[in-house]
Coordinates of C-alpha atoms in Angstrom, one line a residue:
X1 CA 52.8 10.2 -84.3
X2 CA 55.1 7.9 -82.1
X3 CA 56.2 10.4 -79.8
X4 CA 52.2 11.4 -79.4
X5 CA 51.6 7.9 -78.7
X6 CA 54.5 7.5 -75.8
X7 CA 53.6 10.8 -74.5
X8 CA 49.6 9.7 -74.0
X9 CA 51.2 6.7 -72.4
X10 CA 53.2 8.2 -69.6
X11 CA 50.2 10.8 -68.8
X12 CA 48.2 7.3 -68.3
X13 CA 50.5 5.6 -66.6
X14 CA 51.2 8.5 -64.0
X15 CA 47.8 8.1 -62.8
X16 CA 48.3 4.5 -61.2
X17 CA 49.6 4.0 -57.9
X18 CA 52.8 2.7 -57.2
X19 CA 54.0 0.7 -53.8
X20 CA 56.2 2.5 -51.7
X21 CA 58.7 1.8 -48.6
X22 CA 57.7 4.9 -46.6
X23 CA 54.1 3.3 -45.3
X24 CA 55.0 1.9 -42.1
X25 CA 53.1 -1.5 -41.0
X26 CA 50.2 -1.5 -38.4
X27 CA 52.0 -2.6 -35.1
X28 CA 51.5 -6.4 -33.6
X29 CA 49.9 -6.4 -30.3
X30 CA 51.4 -9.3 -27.7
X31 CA 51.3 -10.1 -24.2
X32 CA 54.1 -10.1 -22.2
X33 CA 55.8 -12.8 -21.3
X34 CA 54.8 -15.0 -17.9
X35 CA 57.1 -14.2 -14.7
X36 CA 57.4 -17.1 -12.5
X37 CA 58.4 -15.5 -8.8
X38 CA 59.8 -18.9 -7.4
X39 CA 61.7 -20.3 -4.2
X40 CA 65.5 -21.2 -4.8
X41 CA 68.2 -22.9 -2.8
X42 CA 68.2 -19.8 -0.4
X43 CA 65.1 -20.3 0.5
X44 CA 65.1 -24.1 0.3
X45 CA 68.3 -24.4 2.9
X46 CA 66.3 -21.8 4.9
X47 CA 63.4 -24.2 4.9
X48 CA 65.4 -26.7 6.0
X49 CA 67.2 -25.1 9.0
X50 CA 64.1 -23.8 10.5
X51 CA 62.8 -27.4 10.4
X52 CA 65.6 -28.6 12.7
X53 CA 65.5 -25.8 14.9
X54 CA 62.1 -26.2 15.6
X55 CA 62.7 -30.1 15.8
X56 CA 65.6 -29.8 18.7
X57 CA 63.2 -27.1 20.8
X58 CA 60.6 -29.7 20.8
X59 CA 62.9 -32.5 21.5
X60 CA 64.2 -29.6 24.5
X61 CA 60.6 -28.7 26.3
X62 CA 59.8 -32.8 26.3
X63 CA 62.7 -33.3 28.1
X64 CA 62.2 -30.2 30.2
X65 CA 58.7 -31.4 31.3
X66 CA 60.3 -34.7 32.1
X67 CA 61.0 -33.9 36.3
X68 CA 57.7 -32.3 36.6
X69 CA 54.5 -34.1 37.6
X70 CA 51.5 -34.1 34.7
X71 CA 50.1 -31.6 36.7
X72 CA 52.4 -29.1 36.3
X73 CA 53.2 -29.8 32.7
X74 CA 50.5 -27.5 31.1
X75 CA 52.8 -24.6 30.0
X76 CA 55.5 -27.6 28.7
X77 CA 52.7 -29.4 26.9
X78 CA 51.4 -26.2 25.0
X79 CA 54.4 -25.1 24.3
X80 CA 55.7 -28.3 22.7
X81 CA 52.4 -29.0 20.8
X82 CA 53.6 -25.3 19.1
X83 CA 56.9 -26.3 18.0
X84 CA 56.0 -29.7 16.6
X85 CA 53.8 -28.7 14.6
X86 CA 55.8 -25.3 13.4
X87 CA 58.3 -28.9 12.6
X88 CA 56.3 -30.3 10.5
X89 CA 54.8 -27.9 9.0
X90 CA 58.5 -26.7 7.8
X91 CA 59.4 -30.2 6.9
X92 CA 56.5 -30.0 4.5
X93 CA 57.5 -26.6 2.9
X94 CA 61.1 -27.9 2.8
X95 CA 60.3 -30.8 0.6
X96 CA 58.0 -29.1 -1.5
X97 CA 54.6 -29.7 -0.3
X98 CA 51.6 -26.9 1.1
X99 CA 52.4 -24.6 -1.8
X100 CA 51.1 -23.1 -4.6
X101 CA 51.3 -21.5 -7.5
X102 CA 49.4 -18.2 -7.5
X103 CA 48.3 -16.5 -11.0
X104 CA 48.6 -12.6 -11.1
X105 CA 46.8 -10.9 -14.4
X106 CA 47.9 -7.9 -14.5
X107 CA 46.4 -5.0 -16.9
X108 CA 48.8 -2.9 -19.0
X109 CA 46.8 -0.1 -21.0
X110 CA 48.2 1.8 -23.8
X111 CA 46.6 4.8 -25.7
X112 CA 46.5 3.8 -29.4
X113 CA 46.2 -0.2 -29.2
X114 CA 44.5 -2.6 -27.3
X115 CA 45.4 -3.6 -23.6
X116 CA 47.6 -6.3 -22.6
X117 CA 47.6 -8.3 -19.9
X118 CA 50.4 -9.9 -17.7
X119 CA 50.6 -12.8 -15.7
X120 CA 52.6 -13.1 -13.1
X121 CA 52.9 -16.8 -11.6
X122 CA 53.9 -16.8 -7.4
X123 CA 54.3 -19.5 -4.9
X124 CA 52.1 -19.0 -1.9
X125 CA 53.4 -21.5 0.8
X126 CA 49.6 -22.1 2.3
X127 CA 51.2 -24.7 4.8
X128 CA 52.4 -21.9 6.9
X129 CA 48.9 -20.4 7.3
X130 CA 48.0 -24.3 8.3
X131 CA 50.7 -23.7 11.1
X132 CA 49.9 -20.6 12.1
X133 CA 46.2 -21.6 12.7
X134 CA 46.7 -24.5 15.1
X135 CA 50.5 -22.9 16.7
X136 CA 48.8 -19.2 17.2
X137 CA 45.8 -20.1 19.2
X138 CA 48.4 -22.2 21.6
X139 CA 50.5 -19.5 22.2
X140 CA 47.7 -17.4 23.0
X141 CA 47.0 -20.0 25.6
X142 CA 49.9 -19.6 27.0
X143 CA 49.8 -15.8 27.4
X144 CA 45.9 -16.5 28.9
X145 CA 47.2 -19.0 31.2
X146 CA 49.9 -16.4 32.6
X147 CA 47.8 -13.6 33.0
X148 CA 44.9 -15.4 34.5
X149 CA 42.3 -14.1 31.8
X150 CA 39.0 -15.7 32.1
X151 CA 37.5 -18.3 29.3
X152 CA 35.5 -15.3 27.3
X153 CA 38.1 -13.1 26.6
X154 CA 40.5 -16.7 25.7
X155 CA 37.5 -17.6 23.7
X156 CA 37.0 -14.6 21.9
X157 CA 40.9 -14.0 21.5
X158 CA 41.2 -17.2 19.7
X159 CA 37.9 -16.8 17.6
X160 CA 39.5 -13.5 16.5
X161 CA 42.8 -15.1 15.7
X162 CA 41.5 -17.2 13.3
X163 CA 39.7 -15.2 11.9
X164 CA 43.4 -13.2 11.0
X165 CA 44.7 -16.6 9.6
X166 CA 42.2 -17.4 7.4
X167 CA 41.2 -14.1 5.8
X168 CA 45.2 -13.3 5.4
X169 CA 45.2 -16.9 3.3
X170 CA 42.1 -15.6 1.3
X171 CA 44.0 -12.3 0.8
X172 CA 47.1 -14.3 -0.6
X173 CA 45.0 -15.7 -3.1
X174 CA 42.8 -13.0 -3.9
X175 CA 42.5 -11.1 -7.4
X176 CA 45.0 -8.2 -8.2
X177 CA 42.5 -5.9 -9.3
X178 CA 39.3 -6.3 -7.4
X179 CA 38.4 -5.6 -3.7
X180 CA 39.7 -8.9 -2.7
X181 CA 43.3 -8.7 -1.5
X182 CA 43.4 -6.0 0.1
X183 CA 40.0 -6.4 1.7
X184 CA 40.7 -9.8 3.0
X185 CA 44.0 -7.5 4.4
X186 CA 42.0 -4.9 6.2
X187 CA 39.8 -8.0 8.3
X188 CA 42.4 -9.7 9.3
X189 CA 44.4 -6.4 10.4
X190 CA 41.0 -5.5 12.3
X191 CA 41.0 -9.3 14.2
X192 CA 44.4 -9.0 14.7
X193 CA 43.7 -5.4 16.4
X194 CA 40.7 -7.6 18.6
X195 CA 43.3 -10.0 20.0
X196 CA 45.7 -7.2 20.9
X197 CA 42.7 -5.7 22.5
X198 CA 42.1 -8.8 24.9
X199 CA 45.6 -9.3 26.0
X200 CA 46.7 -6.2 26.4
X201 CA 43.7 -5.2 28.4
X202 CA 41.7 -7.9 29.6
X203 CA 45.2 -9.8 30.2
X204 CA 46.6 -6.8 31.8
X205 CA 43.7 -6.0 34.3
X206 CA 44.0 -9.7 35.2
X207 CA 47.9 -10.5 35.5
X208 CA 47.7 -7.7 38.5
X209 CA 45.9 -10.1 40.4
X210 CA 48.8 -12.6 40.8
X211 CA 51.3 -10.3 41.9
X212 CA 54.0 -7.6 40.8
X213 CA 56.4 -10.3 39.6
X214 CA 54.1 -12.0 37.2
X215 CA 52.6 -8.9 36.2
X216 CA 56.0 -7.9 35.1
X217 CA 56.6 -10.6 33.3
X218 CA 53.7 -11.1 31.5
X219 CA 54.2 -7.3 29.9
X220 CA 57.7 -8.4 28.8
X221 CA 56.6 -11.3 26.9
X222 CA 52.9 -10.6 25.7
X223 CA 55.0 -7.1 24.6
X224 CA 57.6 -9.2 22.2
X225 CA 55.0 -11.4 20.7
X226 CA 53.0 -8.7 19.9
X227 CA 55.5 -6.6 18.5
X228 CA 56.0 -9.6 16.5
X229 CA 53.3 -9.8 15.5
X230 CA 52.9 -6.8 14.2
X231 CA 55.6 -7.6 12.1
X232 CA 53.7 -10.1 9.9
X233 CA 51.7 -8.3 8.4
X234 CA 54.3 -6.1 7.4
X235 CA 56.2 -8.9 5.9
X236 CA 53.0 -10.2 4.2
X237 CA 52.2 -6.7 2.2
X238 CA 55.6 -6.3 0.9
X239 CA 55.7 -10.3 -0.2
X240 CA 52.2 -11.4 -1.4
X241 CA 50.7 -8.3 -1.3
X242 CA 52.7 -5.8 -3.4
X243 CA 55.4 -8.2 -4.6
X244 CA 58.3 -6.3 -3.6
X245 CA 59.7 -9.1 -2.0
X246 CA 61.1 -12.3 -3.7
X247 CA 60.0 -15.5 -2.8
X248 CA 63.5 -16.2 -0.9
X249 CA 63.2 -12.9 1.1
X250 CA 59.9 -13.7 2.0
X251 CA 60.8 -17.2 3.4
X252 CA 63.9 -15.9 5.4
X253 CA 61.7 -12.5 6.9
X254 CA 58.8 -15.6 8.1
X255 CA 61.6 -18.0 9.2
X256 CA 63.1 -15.5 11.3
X257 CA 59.9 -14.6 12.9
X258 CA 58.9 -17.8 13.6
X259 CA 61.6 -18.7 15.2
X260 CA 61.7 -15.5 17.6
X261 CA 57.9 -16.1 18.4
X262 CA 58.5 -19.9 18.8
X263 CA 61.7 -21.5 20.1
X264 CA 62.5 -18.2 21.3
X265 CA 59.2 -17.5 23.5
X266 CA 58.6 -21.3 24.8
X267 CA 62.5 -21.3 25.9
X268 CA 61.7 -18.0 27.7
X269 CA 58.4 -18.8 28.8
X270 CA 59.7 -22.5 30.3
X271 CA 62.7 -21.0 32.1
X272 CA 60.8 -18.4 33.8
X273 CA 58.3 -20.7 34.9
X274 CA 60.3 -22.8 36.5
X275 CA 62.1 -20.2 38.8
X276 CA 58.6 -18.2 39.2
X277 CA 56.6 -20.6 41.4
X278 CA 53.4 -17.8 41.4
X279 CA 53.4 -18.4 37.2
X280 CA 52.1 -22.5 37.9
X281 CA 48.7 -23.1 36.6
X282 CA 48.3 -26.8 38.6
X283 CA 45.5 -29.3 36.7
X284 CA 44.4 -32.5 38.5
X285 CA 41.5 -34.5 38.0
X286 CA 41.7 -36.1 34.4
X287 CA 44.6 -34.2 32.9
X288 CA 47.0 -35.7 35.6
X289 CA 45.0 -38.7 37.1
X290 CA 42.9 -40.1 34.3
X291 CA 39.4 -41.8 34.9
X292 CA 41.1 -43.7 38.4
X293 CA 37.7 -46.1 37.6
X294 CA 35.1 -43.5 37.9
X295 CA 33.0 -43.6 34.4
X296 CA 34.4 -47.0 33.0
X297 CA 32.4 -49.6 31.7
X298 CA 32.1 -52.9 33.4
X299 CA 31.2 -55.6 31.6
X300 CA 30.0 -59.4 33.3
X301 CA 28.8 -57.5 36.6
X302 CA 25.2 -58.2 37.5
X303 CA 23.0 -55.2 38.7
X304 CA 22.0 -55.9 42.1
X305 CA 18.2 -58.2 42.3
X306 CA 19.2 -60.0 39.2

C-alpha cells in the first residue's frame, strides 16, 4: 500500500512546473551613450595664431595708409575694418566665447524592440558667422569699388550675402532629421550663387570700362575669392553638416581660409593699388574734409533784425 501511495505521488508531482535555466531574459533597452565632439589644444593654438595673424595685417594696412591722404585711403580703410574685426572675432573663439554647444538626436531603429535615440553634443563656433557677416560685405566692397559696379548690383550683392550668413548659421543649428539643415543649406548655396552672379557679370561688364589692366586684375582677384568661397560650403557640410569632420579639423580648414581670403587678399589688393594708379577710387567732401563749417550749429549768434 506504500509503494501505491509514493507511486500516486510522483504521477502528481510530475504535473507541476519546475523553473529552468534555458528561458532566456527579455532584453533591456538603453540609449546610447552622449558623444561630446569638442575643440582641443589643436584647435585652441590654431585659434590663437589666426588671432595674431590677423592682428599684425591690421596693424600692416594702418600703417600702409599712413603716406596717403584720407582721400585715397578707402581701399586701406575697408580692408583694415576686415581684419580687425576677423581679430577679434578670433580672440573671442580663442578664449572660449561665441560658441555653443549643439544637441544632435539621432534615431537608431531596431526590428524586435523599441527605438533608441542618440545624442550627439557639437560646438558650433557662432562668432565666426558674427565675422563673416560684417567682414564679407566689406570685401565685397572692395571687389565693387575695383570694378566700378554701380550701387544696385553692390546693394543687392550684399543683401544676398547676408542672406548666405545667416541661413548657413540657422542650418548649423538646425534639426538632424527634419527639413531644416539642409534646407537652410540649399538658400544660402542659392544667395551665395546671386553674389557670384553680380560680380562675375555685373562686375565684369563694368571693370572693362577702366581699362585692360584693371580688368585683368580684378578677374585675378574676384577669381581667388570666389574660388574660396566656394570652398566654404564645402568645409561646412563635411563639419556641421554630416559630421565627418572633428571639431579641430573644422577649425584649421576655416582658419586657413580665412586667412587666404583675408590677410592674403587685402595685402594683394593694397600692393596692387598702390602701383596701379587707374585702381584709385578718390573721396572728398566729408570723408576727407569733414563739415569745414558748413551745417554746424552756432550758438549766441543773433539772426539778422533782432
Amino acid at each position: 500500500m506504500l509503494t501505491q501511495a509514493v507511486e500516486a505521488l510522483k504521477k502528481t508531482t510530475a504535473l507541476v512546473p519546475t523553473a529552468t535555466s534555458s528561458i532566456s531574459p527579455l532584453p533591456t533597452i538603453t540609449d546610447p551613450r552622449p558623444e561630446y565632439q569638442v575643440v582641443h589644444d589643436e584647435g585652441k593654438r590654431t585659434l590663437w595664431v589666426v588671432f595674431v595673424i590677423m592682428l599684425v595685417a591690421s596693424i600692416a594696412f594702418t600703417a600702409m595708409s599712413w603716406s596717403l591722404p584720407a582721400s585715397k585711403r578707402l581701399y586701406h580703410v575697408v580692408t583694415t575694418l576686415i581684419t580687425t574685426i576677423a581679430a577679434i572675432s578670433y580672440f573671442g573663439m580663442a578664449t572660449g566665447h561665441g560658441v555653443s554647444l549643439h544637441d544632435v538626436k539621432i534615431t537608431e531603429q531596431h526590428e524586435h524592440v523599441p527605438d533608441t535615440y542618440k545624442h550627439i553634443y557639437r560646438q558650433v563656433y557662432w562668432a565666426r558667422y558674427v565675422d563673416w557677416s560684417l567682414t564679407t560685405p566689406l570685401l565685397l566692397l572692395d571687389l565693387s569699388l575695383l570694378a566700378g559696379l554701380n550701387g544696385a548690383s553692390i546693394f543687392i550683392a550684399i543683401f544676398a550675402d547676408l542672406v548666405m550668413i545667416l541661413t548657413g548659421l540657422f542650418a548649423a543649428f538646425g534639426g538632424e532629421e527634419t527639413p531644416q539643415k539642409w534646407g537652410w543649406y540649399a538658400i544660402a548655396c542659392i544667395a551665395y550663387l546671386v553674389v557670384v552672379w553680380q560680380l562675375a557679370v555685373n562686375g565684369r561688364a563694368a571693370v572693362l570700362n577702366k581699362g585692360t589692366k584693371v580688368a585683368r586684375f580684378f578677374g585675378s582677384i574676384a577669381g581667388f575669392t570666389f574660388l574660396l568661397w566656394t570652398a566654404y560650403p564645402i568645409v561646412w557640410g563635411v563639419a556641421d553638416g554630416s559630421r565627418i569632420a572633428s571639431v579641430d579639423d573644422e577649425i584649421i580648414a576655416y582658419a586657413v581660409l580665412d586667412v587666404l581670403a583675408k590677410p592674403v587678399f587685402g595685402a594683394w589688393l593694397l600692393f596692387t593699388h598702390q602701383s596701379m594708379p587707374e585702381t584709385n577710387v578718390e573721396l572728398g567732401g566729408f570723408w576727407s574734409e569733414g563739415l569745414k563749417g558748413e551745417g554746424q550749429i552756432r550758438i549766441g549768434d543773433d539772426d539778422d533784425g533782432a
